[in-house]
Short mmCIF file of C-alpha atoms and ligand atoms in Angstrom, two decimals:
data_model
loop_
_atom_site.label_atom_id
_atom_site.label_comp_id
_atom_site.label_asym_id
_atom_site.label_seq_id
_atom_site.Cartn_x
_atom_site.Cartn_y
_atom_site.Cartn_z
CA MET A 132 12.66 12.84 23.39
CA ASP A 133 9.35 13.89 24.94
CA ARG A 134 7.87 10.72 26.44
CA GLN A 135 4.32 12.00 25.97
CA GLN A 136 4.89 13.22 22.42
CA PRO A 137 7.64 11.07 20.89
CA LEU A 138 6.66 12.17 17.37
CA LEU A 139 6.90 15.92 18.05
CA GLY A 140 8.03 17.67 14.87
CA ARG A 141 7.29 14.67 12.65
CA ALA A 142 4.89 15.05 9.70
CA ALA A 143 2.39 12.31 8.84
CA LEU A 144 0.06 11.77 5.90
CA ILE A 145 -2.81 9.30 6.24
CA THR A 146 -5.05 8.69 3.25
CA GLY A 147 -8.70 7.91 3.96
CA SER A 148 -8.48 9.48 7.41
CA THR A 149 -11.93 11.07 7.58
CA SER A 150 -13.47 7.87 8.97
CA GLY A 151 -12.83 4.54 10.66
CA ILE A 152 -9.30 3.16 10.94
CA GLY A 153 -7.61 6.08 9.16
CA LEU A 154 -9.15 8.63 11.50
CA ALA A 155 -8.20 6.56 14.56
CA LEU A 156 -4.62 6.27 13.32
CA ALA A 157 -4.42 9.99 12.51
CA GLU A 158 -5.60 10.72 16.05
CA ALA A 159 -3.00 8.34 17.52
CA LEU A 160 -0.20 10.01 15.55
CA ALA A 161 -1.47 13.47 16.55
CA SER A 162 -1.60 12.47 20.21
CA ALA A 163 2.03 11.33 19.88
CA GLY A 164 2.87 14.84 18.65
CA ALA A 165 2.99 14.49 14.85
CA ASN A 166 1.58 17.12 12.53
CA ILE A 167 -1.08 15.57 10.37
CA MET A 168 -2.36 15.78 6.80
CA LEU A 169 -5.86 14.34 6.70
CA ASN A 170 -7.45 13.08 3.49
CA GLY A 171 -10.69 11.40 2.51
CA LEU A 172 -14.23 11.85 1.36
CA GLY A 173 -17.12 13.18 3.40
CA ASP A 174 -19.12 16.20 4.48
CA ARG A 175 -16.86 19.29 4.47
CA ASP A 176 -18.28 20.68 7.72
CA GLU A 177 -17.74 17.36 9.50
CA ILE A 178 -14.18 17.12 8.17
CA GLU A 179 -13.46 20.68 9.32
CA HIS A 180 -14.86 19.75 12.73
CA ILE A 181 -12.49 16.75 12.90
CA ARG A 182 -9.55 18.91 11.81
CA THR A 183 -10.15 21.63 14.41
CA ARG A 184 -10.85 19.06 17.17
CA LEU A 185 -7.56 17.21 16.55
CA THR A 186 -5.67 20.54 16.41
CA ARG A 187 -7.19 21.70 19.69
CA GLU A 188 -6.92 18.43 21.62
CA HIS A 189 -3.40 17.48 20.59
CA ARG A 190 -1.80 20.92 20.04
CA VAL A 191 -0.38 19.95 16.64
CA THR A 192 -1.00 21.28 13.15
CA VAL A 193 -3.70 19.33 11.32
CA LEU A 194 -4.44 20.05 7.66
CA TYR A 195 -6.80 18.46 5.14
CA HIS A 196 -6.42 17.73 1.42
CA ASP A 197 -9.34 16.42 -0.64
CA ALA A 198 -7.37 14.30 -3.16
CA ASP A 199 -9.47 11.56 -4.74
CA MET A 200 -7.55 8.29 -4.50
CA THR A 201 -8.60 7.34 -8.03
CA GLN A 202 -6.71 10.37 -9.43
CA PRO A 203 -2.89 10.06 -9.65
CA ASP A 204 -2.37 13.83 -10.20
CA GLU A 205 -4.39 14.67 -7.11
CA ILE A 206 -2.41 12.13 -5.05
CA ALA A 207 0.88 13.63 -6.24
CA ASP A 208 -0.42 17.04 -5.18
CA LEU A 209 -1.47 15.67 -1.77
CA VAL A 210 2.07 14.44 -1.11
CA ALA A 211 3.68 17.65 -2.44
CA GLN A 212 1.36 19.86 -0.36
CA THR A 213 2.08 17.82 2.78
CA HIS A 214 5.82 18.32 2.34
CA LYS A 215 5.35 22.00 1.49
CA ALA A 216 3.22 22.64 4.58
CA PHE A 217 5.39 20.84 7.11
CA GLY A 218 8.83 21.07 5.46
CA ARG A 219 9.17 17.28 5.75
CA LEU A 220 7.27 14.01 5.36
CA ASP A 221 8.17 11.34 7.89
CA ILE A 222 5.21 8.98 8.00
CA ALA A 223 2.99 7.89 5.11
CA VAL A 224 0.01 5.65 5.77
CA PRO A 225 -1.79 4.65 2.55
CA ASN A 226 -5.04 3.56 4.18
CA ALA A 227 -7.97 4.56 1.94
CA GLY A 228 -9.99 1.58 0.86
CA ILE A 229 -13.40 0.42 -0.31
CA GLN A 230 -15.10 -2.95 -0.58
CA HIS A 231 -17.58 -4.59 -2.95
CA VAL A 232 -19.01 -8.07 -2.46
CA SER A 233 -20.14 -10.00 -5.54
CA SER A 234 -19.65 -13.28 -7.38
CA ILE A 235 -16.90 -13.07 -10.00
CA GLU A 236 -19.27 -13.46 -12.94
CA ASP A 237 -21.44 -10.58 -11.76
CA PHE A 238 -18.61 -8.38 -10.48
CA PRO A 239 -19.17 -4.88 -11.95
CA VAL A 240 -16.16 -3.84 -14.02
CA GLU A 241 -16.28 -0.30 -12.64
CA LYS A 242 -16.13 -1.67 -9.06
CA TRP A 243 -13.09 -3.78 -9.95
CA ASP A 244 -11.38 -0.68 -11.42
CA ALA A 245 -12.27 1.50 -8.42
CA ILE A 246 -11.07 -1.07 -5.86
CA LEU A 247 -7.79 -1.63 -7.68
CA ALA A 248 -7.29 2.16 -7.96
CA ILE A 249 -8.17 3.07 -4.37
CA ASN A 250 -6.90 0.00 -2.47
CA LEU A 251 -3.72 -0.62 -4.47
CA SER A 252 -2.67 1.99 -7.03
CA SER A 253 -3.19 4.94 -4.65
CA ALA A 254 -0.56 3.42 -2.32
CA PHE A 255 1.86 3.25 -5.27
CA HIS A 256 1.21 6.91 -6.10
CA VAL A 257 1.68 8.01 -2.47
CA ILE A 258 4.89 6.00 -2.01
CA ARG A 259 6.32 7.02 -5.39
CA ALA A 260 5.93 10.70 -4.50
CA ALA A 261 6.94 10.38 -0.82
CA VAL A 262 10.16 8.36 -1.15
CA PRO A 263 12.30 11.17 -2.64
CA PHE A 264 11.47 13.40 0.37
CA MET A 265 12.17 10.54 2.78
CA LYS A 266 15.49 9.75 1.08
CA ASP A 267 16.53 13.42 1.38
CA GLN A 268 15.72 13.33 5.11
CA GLY A 269 17.35 9.93 5.63
CA PHE A 270 14.23 8.93 7.52
CA GLY A 271 10.81 7.60 6.61
CA ARG A 272 8.13 5.21 7.73
CA ILE A 273 5.66 3.82 5.19
CA VAL A 274 2.86 1.76 6.70
CA ASN A 275 0.37 0.36 4.21
CA MET A 276 -3.08 -0.60 5.50
CA ALA A 277 -3.48 -4.08 4.07
CA SER A 278 -5.78 -6.74 5.57
CA ALA A 279 -5.97 -10.40 6.50
CA HIS A 280 -7.18 -10.49 2.90
CA ALA A 281 -3.62 -9.64 1.82
CA LEU A 282 -2.65 -13.11 3.07
CA VAL A 283 -5.72 -15.30 2.62
CA ALA A 284 -8.87 -15.10 0.50
CA SER A 285 -12.62 -15.12 1.04
CA PRO A 286 -15.19 -15.80 -1.66
CA PHE A 287 -17.03 -12.95 -3.39
CA LYS A 288 -14.32 -10.41 -2.65
CA SER A 289 -12.12 -10.96 -5.72
CA ALA A 290 -11.19 -7.32 -6.31
CA TYR A 291 -10.49 -6.57 -2.64
CA VAL A 292 -8.41 -9.74 -2.15
CA ALA A 293 -6.50 -9.13 -5.40
CA ALA A 294 -5.80 -5.51 -4.46
CA LYS A 295 -4.66 -6.39 -0.93
CA HIS A 296 -2.43 -9.23 -2.17
CA GLY A 297 -1.00 -6.69 -4.64
CA LEU A 298 -0.37 -4.30 -1.77
CA ALA A 299 1.62 -7.07 -0.06
CA GLY A 300 3.86 -7.33 -3.13
CA LEU A 301 4.26 -3.56 -3.33
CA THR A 302 5.17 -3.41 0.36
CA LYS A 303 7.90 -6.03 0.07
CA SER A 304 9.37 -4.65 -3.15
CA VAL A 305 9.56 -1.07 -1.84
CA ALA A 306 11.04 -2.36 1.44
CA LEU A 307 14.00 -3.82 -0.46
CA GLU A 308 14.58 -0.60 -2.41
CA ILE A 309 14.60 1.83 0.51
CA ALA A 310 16.25 -0.33 3.16
CA GLN A 311 19.55 1.57 3.21
CA HIS A 312 18.00 5.04 3.43
CA GLY A 313 16.62 5.02 6.97
CA ILE A 314 13.19 4.23 5.56
CA THR A 315 11.01 1.22 6.31
CA CYS A 316 7.96 -0.06 4.45
CA ASN A 317 5.56 -2.46 6.15
CA ALA A 318 1.92 -3.47 6.02
CA ILE A 319 -0.59 -3.90 8.81
CA CYS A 320 -3.00 -6.79 8.15
CA PRO A 321 -6.06 -6.41 10.38
CA GLY A 322 -8.88 -8.85 10.76
CA TYR A 323 -12.35 -7.38 11.28
CA VAL A 324 -12.48 -3.94 12.85
CA LYS A 325 -15.81 -2.44 13.86
CA THR A 326 -15.67 0.64 11.64
CA PRO A 327 -18.81 2.51 10.53
CA LEU A 328 -18.63 0.45 7.34
CA VAL A 329 -18.74 -2.91 9.18
CA GLU A 330 -21.21 -1.68 11.81
CA ALA A 331 -23.71 -0.73 9.13
CA GLN A 332 -23.84 -4.34 7.91
CA ILE A 333 -24.90 -5.86 11.25
CA GLY A 334 -28.58 -4.80 11.45
CA PRO A 335 -29.48 -5.55 7.81
CA THR A 336 -27.69 -8.94 7.95
CA ALA A 337 -29.53 -9.86 11.17
CA LYS A 338 -32.82 -8.96 9.55
CA ALA A 339 -32.05 -10.83 6.32
CA ARG A 340 -31.01 -14.01 8.16
CA GLY A 341 -33.56 -13.78 10.96
CA ILE A 342 -30.88 -13.94 13.67
CA THR A 343 -29.74 -11.59 16.43
CA ASP A 344 -27.12 -8.87 16.06
CA GLU A 345 -24.85 -10.90 18.38
CA ALA A 346 -25.21 -13.99 16.14
CA VAL A 347 -24.33 -11.92 13.07
CA ILE A 348 -21.17 -10.75 14.82
CA SER A 349 -19.96 -14.17 16.02
CA GLU A 350 -21.32 -16.50 13.32
CA VAL A 351 -21.12 -14.34 10.19
CA LEU A 352 -18.67 -11.45 10.54
CA LEU A 353 -16.31 -13.09 13.01
CA ALA A 354 -16.74 -16.66 11.71
CA VAL A 355 -13.08 -16.66 10.67
CA GLN A 356 -11.73 -14.69 13.64
CA PRO A 357 -10.87 -17.18 16.43
CA THR A 358 -11.04 -14.60 19.24
CA LYS A 359 -14.65 -13.81 18.20
CA ALA A 360 -13.79 -10.22 19.02
CA PHE A 361 -13.27 -7.26 16.75
CA VAL A 362 -9.78 -5.80 16.46
CA GLN A 363 -9.80 -2.48 18.33
CA TYR A 364 -8.60 0.89 17.03
CA GLU A 365 -6.21 1.20 20.01
CA GLN A 366 -4.58 -2.11 19.05
CA LEU A 367 -3.94 -0.93 15.50
CA ALA A 368 -2.67 2.40 16.84
CA GLY A 369 -0.25 0.59 19.17
CA LEU A 370 1.24 -1.35 16.27
CA LEU A 371 1.51 1.77 14.10
CA LEU A 372 3.22 3.75 16.87
CA TYR A 373 5.73 0.93 17.31
CA LEU A 374 6.46 0.75 13.56
CA VAL A 375 7.10 4.50 13.28
CA SER A 376 9.29 4.60 16.41
CA ASP A 377 13.06 4.15 16.54
CA ALA A 378 12.43 0.70 18.05
CA GLY A 379 10.72 -0.29 14.79
CA ALA A 380 13.72 0.56 12.59
CA SER A 381 14.57 -3.07 11.72
CA VAL A 382 11.03 -4.14 10.91
CA ASN A 383 10.98 -3.84 7.13
CA GLY A 384 8.96 -5.58 4.43
CA ALA A 385 6.78 -7.27 7.05
CA MET A 386 3.13 -8.22 6.76
CA LEU A 387 1.99 -7.74 10.34
CA SER A 388 -1.11 -9.72 11.20
CA ILE A 389 -3.40 -8.31 13.85
CA ASP A 390 -6.39 -10.57 13.33
CA GLY A 391 -7.11 -12.60 16.47
CA GLY A 392 -5.58 -15.69 14.85
CA TRP A 393 -7.53 -15.65 11.56
CA THR A 394 -4.51 -16.30 9.32
CA ALA A 395 -3.05 -18.94 11.68
CA GLN A 396 -5.72 -21.36 10.45
P1 LIG B 1659 -14.03 3.46 6.19
O1 LIG B 1659 -15.03 3.37 5.11
O2 LIG B 1659 -14.47 3.78 7.59
O3 LIG B 1659 -12.87 4.49 5.77
C1 LIG B 1659 -12.37 4.54 4.46
C2 LIG B 1659 -11.71 5.86 4.23
O4 LIG B 1659 -11.26 5.91 2.87
C3 LIG B 1659 -12.66 7.04 4.41
O5 LIG B 1659 -11.98 8.13 4.99
C4 LIG B 1659 -13.06 7.38 2.98
O6 LIG B 1659 -13.46 8.73 2.79
C5 LIG B 1659 -11.75 7.10 2.26
N1 LIG B 1659 -11.94 6.92 0.82
C6 LIG B 1659 -12.72 6.03 0.16
N2 LIG B 1659 -12.66 6.26 -1.17
C7 LIG B 1659 -11.82 7.30 -1.35
C8 LIG B 1659 -11.35 8.02 -2.48
N3 LIG B 1659 -11.74 7.71 -3.73
N4 LIG B 1659 -10.51 9.05 -2.28
C9 LIG B 1659 -10.12 9.40 -1.03
N5 LIG B 1659 -10.52 8.77 0.07
C10 LIG B 1659 -11.36 7.73 -0.09
O7 LIG B 1659 -13.27 2.05 6.16
P2 LIG B 1659 -12.22 1.37 7.17
O8 LIG B 1659 -12.85 0.11 7.59
O9 LIG B 1659 -11.71 2.34 8.19
O10 LIG B 1659 -11.05 1.02 6.14
C11 LIG B 1659 -9.77 1.66 6.13
C12 LIG B 1659 -8.74 0.71 5.55
O11 LIG B 1659 -8.62 -0.44 6.42
C13 LIG B 1659 -9.11 0.15 4.17
O12 LIG B 1659 -7.96 0.07 3.36
C14 LIG B 1659 -9.62 -1.25 4.48
O13 LIG B 1659 -9.46 -2.13 3.40
C15 LIG B 1659 -8.72 -1.62 5.65
N6 LIG B 1659 -9.25 -2.71 6.49
C16 LIG B 1659 -10.46 -2.59 7.15
C17 LIG B 1659 -10.92 -3.66 7.93
C18 LIG B 1659 -12.22 -3.58 8.69
O14 LIG B 1659 -12.65 -4.61 9.23
N7 LIG B 1659 -12.87 -2.45 8.80
C19 LIG B 1659 -10.15 -4.82 8.03
C20 LIG B 1659 -8.93 -4.90 7.34
C21 LIG B 1659 -8.48 -3.83 6.58
#
């Protein structure tokens, strides 16, 4: 095993990897030597720039598929194309997700449907299509991107919390089914991570409440996070790299909190 590139020859698919956590995890897997299938929305030129940069910097093959996570047929094609391109599929990270904040009585029905489709059902479609390949190989690592909201709730996030709790159930059920095939299925449950999505909320919230950016971070965003510090990309990457390694082979069906103590309360 190459110590620098322990995942050399492995093939990884990360949904929603054109931004934020997914992109950081794709980069971590590439730097460990895995070939990567990127997926997600965004400007085509920017995505192509990401793809060529990862290829160049990590000397692995990086491809992109534009499957929309609300479309089961497109997700099935994403998984099939990943296997076709690399001849295997070792690591699947259903990560794509969106958020909408609203009281239950005003929650737009189309937002509920989109959140359930992207944050929950897309993971089902990825796993359903990936497991046969993983069974044939006798090896697979499925790592669902859940959230602290897979374990506890917050108000005004009914669809997100419901979808992430659903993802917890999916994770555990799949883990029991695949346990004797060299495959594991786990979920990472991060607290707040300073992704572009979260970052964009700081300025407007500070303005709306008449407080500083720092106060928004510690008193609003990180109110529930005891460390009062965002979870870092490198910390999520470290957990993912452990889960996909041989050392992670007995971790199965676990909801792995990485939230600064949020869900200990
Ligand atoms: P982000 O907005 O930076 O990234 C989301 C990714 O999903 C993007 O690549 C986007 O293009 C993709 N995506 C959205 N809708 C899609 C669709 N219909 N089809 C295909 N791709 C689509 O957000 P993020 O913060 O990096 O979130 C990534 C995951 O991490 C989500 O599942 C989110 O729930 C979870 N998470 C985030 C935090 C946080 O604090 N940021 C905390 C816990 C869990």
